[in-house]
PDB file of C-alpha atoms in Angstrom:
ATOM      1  CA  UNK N  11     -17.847  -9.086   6.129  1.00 45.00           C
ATOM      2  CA  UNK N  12     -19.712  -5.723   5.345  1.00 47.00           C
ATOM      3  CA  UNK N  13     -22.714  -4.848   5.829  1.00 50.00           C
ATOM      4  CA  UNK N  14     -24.042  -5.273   2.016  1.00 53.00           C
ATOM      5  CA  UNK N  15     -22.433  -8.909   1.575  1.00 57.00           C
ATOM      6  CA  UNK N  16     -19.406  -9.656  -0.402  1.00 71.00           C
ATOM      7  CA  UNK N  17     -17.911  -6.859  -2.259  1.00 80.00           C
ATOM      8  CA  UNK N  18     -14.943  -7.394  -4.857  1.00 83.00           C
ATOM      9  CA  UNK N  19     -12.578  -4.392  -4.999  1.00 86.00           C
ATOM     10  CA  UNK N  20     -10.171  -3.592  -7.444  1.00 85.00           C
ATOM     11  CA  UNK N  21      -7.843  -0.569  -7.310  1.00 84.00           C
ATOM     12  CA  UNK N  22      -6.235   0.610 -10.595  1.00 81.00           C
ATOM     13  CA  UNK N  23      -4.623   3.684 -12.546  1.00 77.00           C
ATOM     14  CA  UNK N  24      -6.548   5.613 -14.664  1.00 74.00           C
ATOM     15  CA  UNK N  25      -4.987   7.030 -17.956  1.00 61.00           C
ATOM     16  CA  UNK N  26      -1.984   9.224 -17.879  1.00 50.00           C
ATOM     17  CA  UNK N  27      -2.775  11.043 -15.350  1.00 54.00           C
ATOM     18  CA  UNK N  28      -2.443   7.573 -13.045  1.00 52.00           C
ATOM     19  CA  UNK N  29      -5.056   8.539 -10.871  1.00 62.00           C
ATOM     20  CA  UNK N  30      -5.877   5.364  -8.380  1.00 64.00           C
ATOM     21  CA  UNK N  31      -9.266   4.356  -8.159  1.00 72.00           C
ATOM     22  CA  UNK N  32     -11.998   1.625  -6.322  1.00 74.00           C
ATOM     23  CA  UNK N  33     -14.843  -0.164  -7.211  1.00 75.00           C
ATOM     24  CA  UNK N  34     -16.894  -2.589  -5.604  1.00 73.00           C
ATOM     25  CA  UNK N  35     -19.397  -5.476  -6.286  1.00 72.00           C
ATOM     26  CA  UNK N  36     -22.165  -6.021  -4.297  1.00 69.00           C
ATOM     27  CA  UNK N  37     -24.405  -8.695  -6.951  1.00 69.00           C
ATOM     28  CA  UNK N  38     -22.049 -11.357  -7.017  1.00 68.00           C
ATOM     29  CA  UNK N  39     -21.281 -10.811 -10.860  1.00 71.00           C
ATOM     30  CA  UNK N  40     -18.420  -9.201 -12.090  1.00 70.00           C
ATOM     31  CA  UNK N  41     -20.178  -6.162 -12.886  1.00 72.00           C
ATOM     32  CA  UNK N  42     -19.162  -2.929 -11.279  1.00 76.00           C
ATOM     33  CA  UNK N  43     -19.977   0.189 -10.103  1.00 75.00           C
ATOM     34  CA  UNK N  44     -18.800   3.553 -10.643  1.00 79.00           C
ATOM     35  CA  UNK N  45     -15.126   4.127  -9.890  1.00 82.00           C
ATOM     36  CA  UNK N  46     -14.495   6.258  -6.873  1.00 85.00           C
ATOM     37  CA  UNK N  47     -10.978   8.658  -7.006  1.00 83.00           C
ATOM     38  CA  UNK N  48      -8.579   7.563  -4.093  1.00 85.00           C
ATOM     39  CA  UNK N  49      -6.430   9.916  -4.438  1.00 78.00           C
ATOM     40  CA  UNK N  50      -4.559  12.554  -7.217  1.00 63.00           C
ATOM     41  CA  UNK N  51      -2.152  15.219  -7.082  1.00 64.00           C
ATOM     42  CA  UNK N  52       1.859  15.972  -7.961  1.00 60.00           C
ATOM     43  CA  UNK N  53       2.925  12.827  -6.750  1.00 69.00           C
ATOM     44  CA  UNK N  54       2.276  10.253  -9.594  1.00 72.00           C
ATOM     45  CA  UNK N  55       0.708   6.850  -7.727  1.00 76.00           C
ATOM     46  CA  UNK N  56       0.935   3.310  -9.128  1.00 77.00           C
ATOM     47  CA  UNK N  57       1.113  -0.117  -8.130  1.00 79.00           C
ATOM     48  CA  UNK N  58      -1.871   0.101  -5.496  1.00 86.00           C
ATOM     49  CA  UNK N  59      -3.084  -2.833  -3.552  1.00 90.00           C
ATOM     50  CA  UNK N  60      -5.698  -3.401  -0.900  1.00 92.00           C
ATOM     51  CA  UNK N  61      -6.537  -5.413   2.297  1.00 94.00           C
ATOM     52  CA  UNK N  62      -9.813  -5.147   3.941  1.00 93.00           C
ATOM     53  CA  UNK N  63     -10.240  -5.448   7.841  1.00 94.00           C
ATOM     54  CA  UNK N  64     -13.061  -7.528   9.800  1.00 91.00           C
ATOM     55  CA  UNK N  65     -15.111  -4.408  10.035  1.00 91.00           C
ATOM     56  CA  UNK N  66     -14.795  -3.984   6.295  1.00 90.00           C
ATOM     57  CA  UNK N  67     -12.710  -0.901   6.329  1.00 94.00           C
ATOM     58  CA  UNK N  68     -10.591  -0.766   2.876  1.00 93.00           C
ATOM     59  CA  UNK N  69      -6.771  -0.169   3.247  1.00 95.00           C
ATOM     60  CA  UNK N  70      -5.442   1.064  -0.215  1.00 93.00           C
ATOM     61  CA  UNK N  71      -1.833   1.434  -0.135  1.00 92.00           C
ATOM     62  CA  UNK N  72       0.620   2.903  -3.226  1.00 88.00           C
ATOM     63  CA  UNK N  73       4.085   4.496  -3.664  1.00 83.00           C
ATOM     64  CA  UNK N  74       3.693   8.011  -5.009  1.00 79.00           C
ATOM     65  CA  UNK N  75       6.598   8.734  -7.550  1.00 75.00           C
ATOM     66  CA  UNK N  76       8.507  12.061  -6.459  1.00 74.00           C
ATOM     67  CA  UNK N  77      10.335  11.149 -10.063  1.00 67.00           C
ATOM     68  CA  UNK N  78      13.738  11.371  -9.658  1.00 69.00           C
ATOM     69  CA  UNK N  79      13.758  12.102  -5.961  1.00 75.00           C
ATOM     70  CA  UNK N  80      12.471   8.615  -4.469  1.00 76.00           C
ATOM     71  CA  UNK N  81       9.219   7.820  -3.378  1.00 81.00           C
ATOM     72  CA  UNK N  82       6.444   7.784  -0.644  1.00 85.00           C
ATOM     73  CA  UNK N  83       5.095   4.840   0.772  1.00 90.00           C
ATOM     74  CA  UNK N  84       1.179   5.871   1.060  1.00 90.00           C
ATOM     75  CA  UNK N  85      -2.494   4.504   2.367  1.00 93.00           C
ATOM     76  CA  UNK N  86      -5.891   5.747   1.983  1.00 92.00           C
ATOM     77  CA  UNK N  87      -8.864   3.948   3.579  1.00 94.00           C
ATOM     78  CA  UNK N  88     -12.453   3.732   3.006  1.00 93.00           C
ATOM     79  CA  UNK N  89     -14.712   3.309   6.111  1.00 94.00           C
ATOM     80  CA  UNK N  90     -17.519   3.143   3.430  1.00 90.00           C
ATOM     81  CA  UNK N  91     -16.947   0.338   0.864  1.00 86.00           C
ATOM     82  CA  UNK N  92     -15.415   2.327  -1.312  1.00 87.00           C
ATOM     83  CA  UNK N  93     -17.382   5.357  -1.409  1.00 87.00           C
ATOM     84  CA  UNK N  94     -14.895   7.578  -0.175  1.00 89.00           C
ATOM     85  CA  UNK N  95     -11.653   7.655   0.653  1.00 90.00           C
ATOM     86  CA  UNK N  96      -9.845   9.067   3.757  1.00 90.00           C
ATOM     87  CA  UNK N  97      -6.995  11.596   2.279  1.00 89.00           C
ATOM     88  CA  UNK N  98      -3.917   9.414   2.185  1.00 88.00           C
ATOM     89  CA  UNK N  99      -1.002   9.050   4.390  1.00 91.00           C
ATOM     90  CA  UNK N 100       2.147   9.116   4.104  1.00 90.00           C
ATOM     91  CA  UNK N 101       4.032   5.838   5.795  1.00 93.00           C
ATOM     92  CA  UNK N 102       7.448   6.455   4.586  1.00 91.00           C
ATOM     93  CA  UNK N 103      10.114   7.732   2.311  1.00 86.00           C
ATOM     94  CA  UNK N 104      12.539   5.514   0.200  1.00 83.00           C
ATOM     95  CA  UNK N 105      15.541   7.197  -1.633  1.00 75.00           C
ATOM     96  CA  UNK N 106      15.791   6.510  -5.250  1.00 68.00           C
ATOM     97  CA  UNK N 107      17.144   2.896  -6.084  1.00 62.00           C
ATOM     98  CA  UNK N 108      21.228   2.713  -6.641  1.00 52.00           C
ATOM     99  CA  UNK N 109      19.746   0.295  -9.782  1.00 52.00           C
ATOM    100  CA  UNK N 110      18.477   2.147 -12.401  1.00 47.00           C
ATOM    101  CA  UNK N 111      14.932   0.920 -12.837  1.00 47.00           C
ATOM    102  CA  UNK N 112      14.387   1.411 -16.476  1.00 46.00           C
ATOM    103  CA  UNK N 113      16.910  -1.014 -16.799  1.00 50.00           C
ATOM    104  CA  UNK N 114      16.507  -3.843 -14.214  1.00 52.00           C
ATOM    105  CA  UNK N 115      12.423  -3.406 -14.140  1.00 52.00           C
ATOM    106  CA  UNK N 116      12.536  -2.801 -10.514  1.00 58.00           C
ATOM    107  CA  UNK N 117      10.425  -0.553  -8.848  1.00 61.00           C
ATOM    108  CA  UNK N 118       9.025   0.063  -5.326  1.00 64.00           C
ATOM    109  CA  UNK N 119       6.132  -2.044  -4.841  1.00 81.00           C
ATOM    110  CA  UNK N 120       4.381  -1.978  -1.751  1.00 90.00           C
ATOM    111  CA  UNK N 121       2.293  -5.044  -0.010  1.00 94.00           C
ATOM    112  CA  UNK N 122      -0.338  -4.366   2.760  1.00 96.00           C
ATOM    113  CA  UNK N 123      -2.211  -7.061   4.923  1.00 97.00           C
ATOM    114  CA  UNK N 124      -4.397  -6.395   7.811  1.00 97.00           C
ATOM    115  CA  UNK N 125      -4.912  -8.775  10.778  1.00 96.00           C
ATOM    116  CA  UNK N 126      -8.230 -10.278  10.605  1.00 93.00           C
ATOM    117  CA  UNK N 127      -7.585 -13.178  13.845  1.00 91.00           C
ATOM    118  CA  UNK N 128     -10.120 -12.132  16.579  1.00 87.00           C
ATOM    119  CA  UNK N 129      -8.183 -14.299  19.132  1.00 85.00           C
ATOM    120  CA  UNK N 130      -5.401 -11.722  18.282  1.00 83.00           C
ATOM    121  CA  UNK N 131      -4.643  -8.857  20.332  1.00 89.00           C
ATOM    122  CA  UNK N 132      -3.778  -7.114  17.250  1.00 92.00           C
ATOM    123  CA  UNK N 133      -7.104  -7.303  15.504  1.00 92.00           C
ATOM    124  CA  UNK N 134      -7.340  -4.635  12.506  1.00 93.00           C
ATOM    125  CA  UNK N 135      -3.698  -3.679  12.582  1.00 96.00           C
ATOM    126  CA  UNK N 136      -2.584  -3.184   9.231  1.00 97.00           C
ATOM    127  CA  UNK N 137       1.069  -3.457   7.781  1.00 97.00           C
ATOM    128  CA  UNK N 138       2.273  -2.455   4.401  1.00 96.00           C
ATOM    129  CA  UNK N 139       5.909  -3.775   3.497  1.00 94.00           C
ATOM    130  CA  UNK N 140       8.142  -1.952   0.776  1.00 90.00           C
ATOM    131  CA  UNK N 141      11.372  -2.099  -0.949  1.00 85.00           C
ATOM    132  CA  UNK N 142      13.588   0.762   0.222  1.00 81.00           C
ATOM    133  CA  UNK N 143      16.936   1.720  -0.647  1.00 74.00           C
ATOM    134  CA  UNK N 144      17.069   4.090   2.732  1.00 64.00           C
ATOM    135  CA  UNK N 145      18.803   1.322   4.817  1.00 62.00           C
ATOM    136  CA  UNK N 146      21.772  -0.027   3.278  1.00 61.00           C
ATOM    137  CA  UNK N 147      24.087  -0.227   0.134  1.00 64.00           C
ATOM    138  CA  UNK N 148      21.279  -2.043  -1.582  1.00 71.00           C
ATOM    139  CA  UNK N 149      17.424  -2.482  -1.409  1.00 78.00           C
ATOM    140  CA  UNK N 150      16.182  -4.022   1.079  1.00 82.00           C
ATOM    141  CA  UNK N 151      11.959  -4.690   2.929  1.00 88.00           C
ATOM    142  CA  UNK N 152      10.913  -2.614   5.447  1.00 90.00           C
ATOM    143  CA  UNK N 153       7.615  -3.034   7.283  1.00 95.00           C
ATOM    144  CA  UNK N 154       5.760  -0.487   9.074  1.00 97.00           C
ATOM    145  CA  UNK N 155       2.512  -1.146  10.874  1.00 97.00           C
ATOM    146  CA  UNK N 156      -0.543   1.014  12.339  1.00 97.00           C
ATOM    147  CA  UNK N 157      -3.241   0.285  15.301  1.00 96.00           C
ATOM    148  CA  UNK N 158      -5.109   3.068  14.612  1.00 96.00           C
ATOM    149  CA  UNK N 159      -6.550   2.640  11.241  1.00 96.00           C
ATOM    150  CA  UNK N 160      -3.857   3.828   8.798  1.00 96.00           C
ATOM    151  CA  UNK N 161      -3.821   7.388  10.720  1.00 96.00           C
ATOM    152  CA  UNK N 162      -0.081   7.336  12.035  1.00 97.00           C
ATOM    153  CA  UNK N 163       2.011   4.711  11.396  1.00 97.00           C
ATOM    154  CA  UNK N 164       5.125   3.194  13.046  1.00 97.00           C
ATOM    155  CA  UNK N 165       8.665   3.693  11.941  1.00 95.00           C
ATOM    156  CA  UNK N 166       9.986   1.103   9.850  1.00 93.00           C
ATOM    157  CA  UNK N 167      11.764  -2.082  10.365  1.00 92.00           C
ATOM    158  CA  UNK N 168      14.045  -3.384   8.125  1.00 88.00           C
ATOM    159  CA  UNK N 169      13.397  -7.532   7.434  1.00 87.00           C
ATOM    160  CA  UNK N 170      16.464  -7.971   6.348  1.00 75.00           C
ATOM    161  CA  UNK N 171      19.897  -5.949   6.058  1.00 61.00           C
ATOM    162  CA  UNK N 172      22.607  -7.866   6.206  1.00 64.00           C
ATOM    163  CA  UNK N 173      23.192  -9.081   2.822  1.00 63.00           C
ATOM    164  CA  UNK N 174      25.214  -7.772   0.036  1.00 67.00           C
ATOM    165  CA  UNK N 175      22.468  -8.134  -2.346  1.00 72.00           C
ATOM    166  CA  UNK N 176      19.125  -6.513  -3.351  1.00 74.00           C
ATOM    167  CA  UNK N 177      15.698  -7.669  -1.780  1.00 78.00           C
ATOM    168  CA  UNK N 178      12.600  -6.411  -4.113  1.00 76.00           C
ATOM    169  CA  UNK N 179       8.825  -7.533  -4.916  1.00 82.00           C
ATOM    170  CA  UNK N 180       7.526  -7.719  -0.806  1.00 88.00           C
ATOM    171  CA  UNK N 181       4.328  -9.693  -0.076  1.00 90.00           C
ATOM    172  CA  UNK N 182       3.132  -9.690   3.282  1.00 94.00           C
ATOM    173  CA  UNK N 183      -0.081 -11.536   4.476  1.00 94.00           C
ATOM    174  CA  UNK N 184      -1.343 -12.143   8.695  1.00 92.00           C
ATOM    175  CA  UNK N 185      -2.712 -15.275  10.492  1.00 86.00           C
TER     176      UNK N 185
END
């Protein structure tokens, strides 16, 4: 709940310069505002997704392409319903993947959820899960979480390692 009602948000790229942006919708209709930036820079961002905490803070999370070098695992959060953004964080690193993308169509998408039980002692944490090829031979999750808002984050733990195959596509949700 926020303090305006109901908003919708939707973060998407922006042309080719991929730029990741937020709007909201406060009159019920799909009819939006103006976009607000999340973030830009060197690091090219895509496949953003959000989760939004009891206190309606908005948790945007991305990888940021370091091309051929790997990627980061980032957040940026908006304590204002989308009207600004914090400047985003980065969770963690993954090393290119050992399967050429272009080919297989596999990339490093990134999940986020945000624990919204107030019987929970971990009420607002927020965790973002990832494919990573960091760990092992092949791909596999990882899952880091934070208590603090998205400002530091923990160091991540690997769901699974002990197969010989690839794990991609993450999706990560609390009760």
């Amino acid at each position: 709940p926020t303090a305006s009602g109901h908003n919708v948000y939707i973060a998407y790229n922006v042309g080719t310069t991929l730029y990741i942006v937020a709007s909201r919708n406060t009159s019920g209709a799909f009819t939006f505002g103006s976009a607000v930036e999340v973030t830009s820079g060197t690091r090219t961002p895509s496949s953003a997704v959000g989760a939004v905490s009891l206190d309606g803070t908005l948790y945007v999370a991305y990888r940021g392409s370091l091309g051929l070098n790997g990627y980061w695992v980032t957040c940026a959060r908006s304590d204002d319903e989308a009207a600004s953004f914090s400047l985003p964080v980065e969770i963690a690193y993954t090393e290119p993947f050992s399967i050429p993308s272009s080919s297989r169509g596999l990339q490093a998408d990134v999940s986020i959820a945000v624990d919204n039980c107030n019987a929970s002692s971990t009420v607002g944490r927020v965790y973002v899960a990832y494919a990573a090829a960091n760990y092992t031979a092949d791909c596999d999750i990882a899952v880091c979480q934070s208590s603090n808002k998205g400002t530091t984050w923990s160091l991540p733990s690997v769901v699974h390692k002990t197969s010989d195959n690839s794990q991609f596509h993450p999706a990560i949700d609390v009760d």
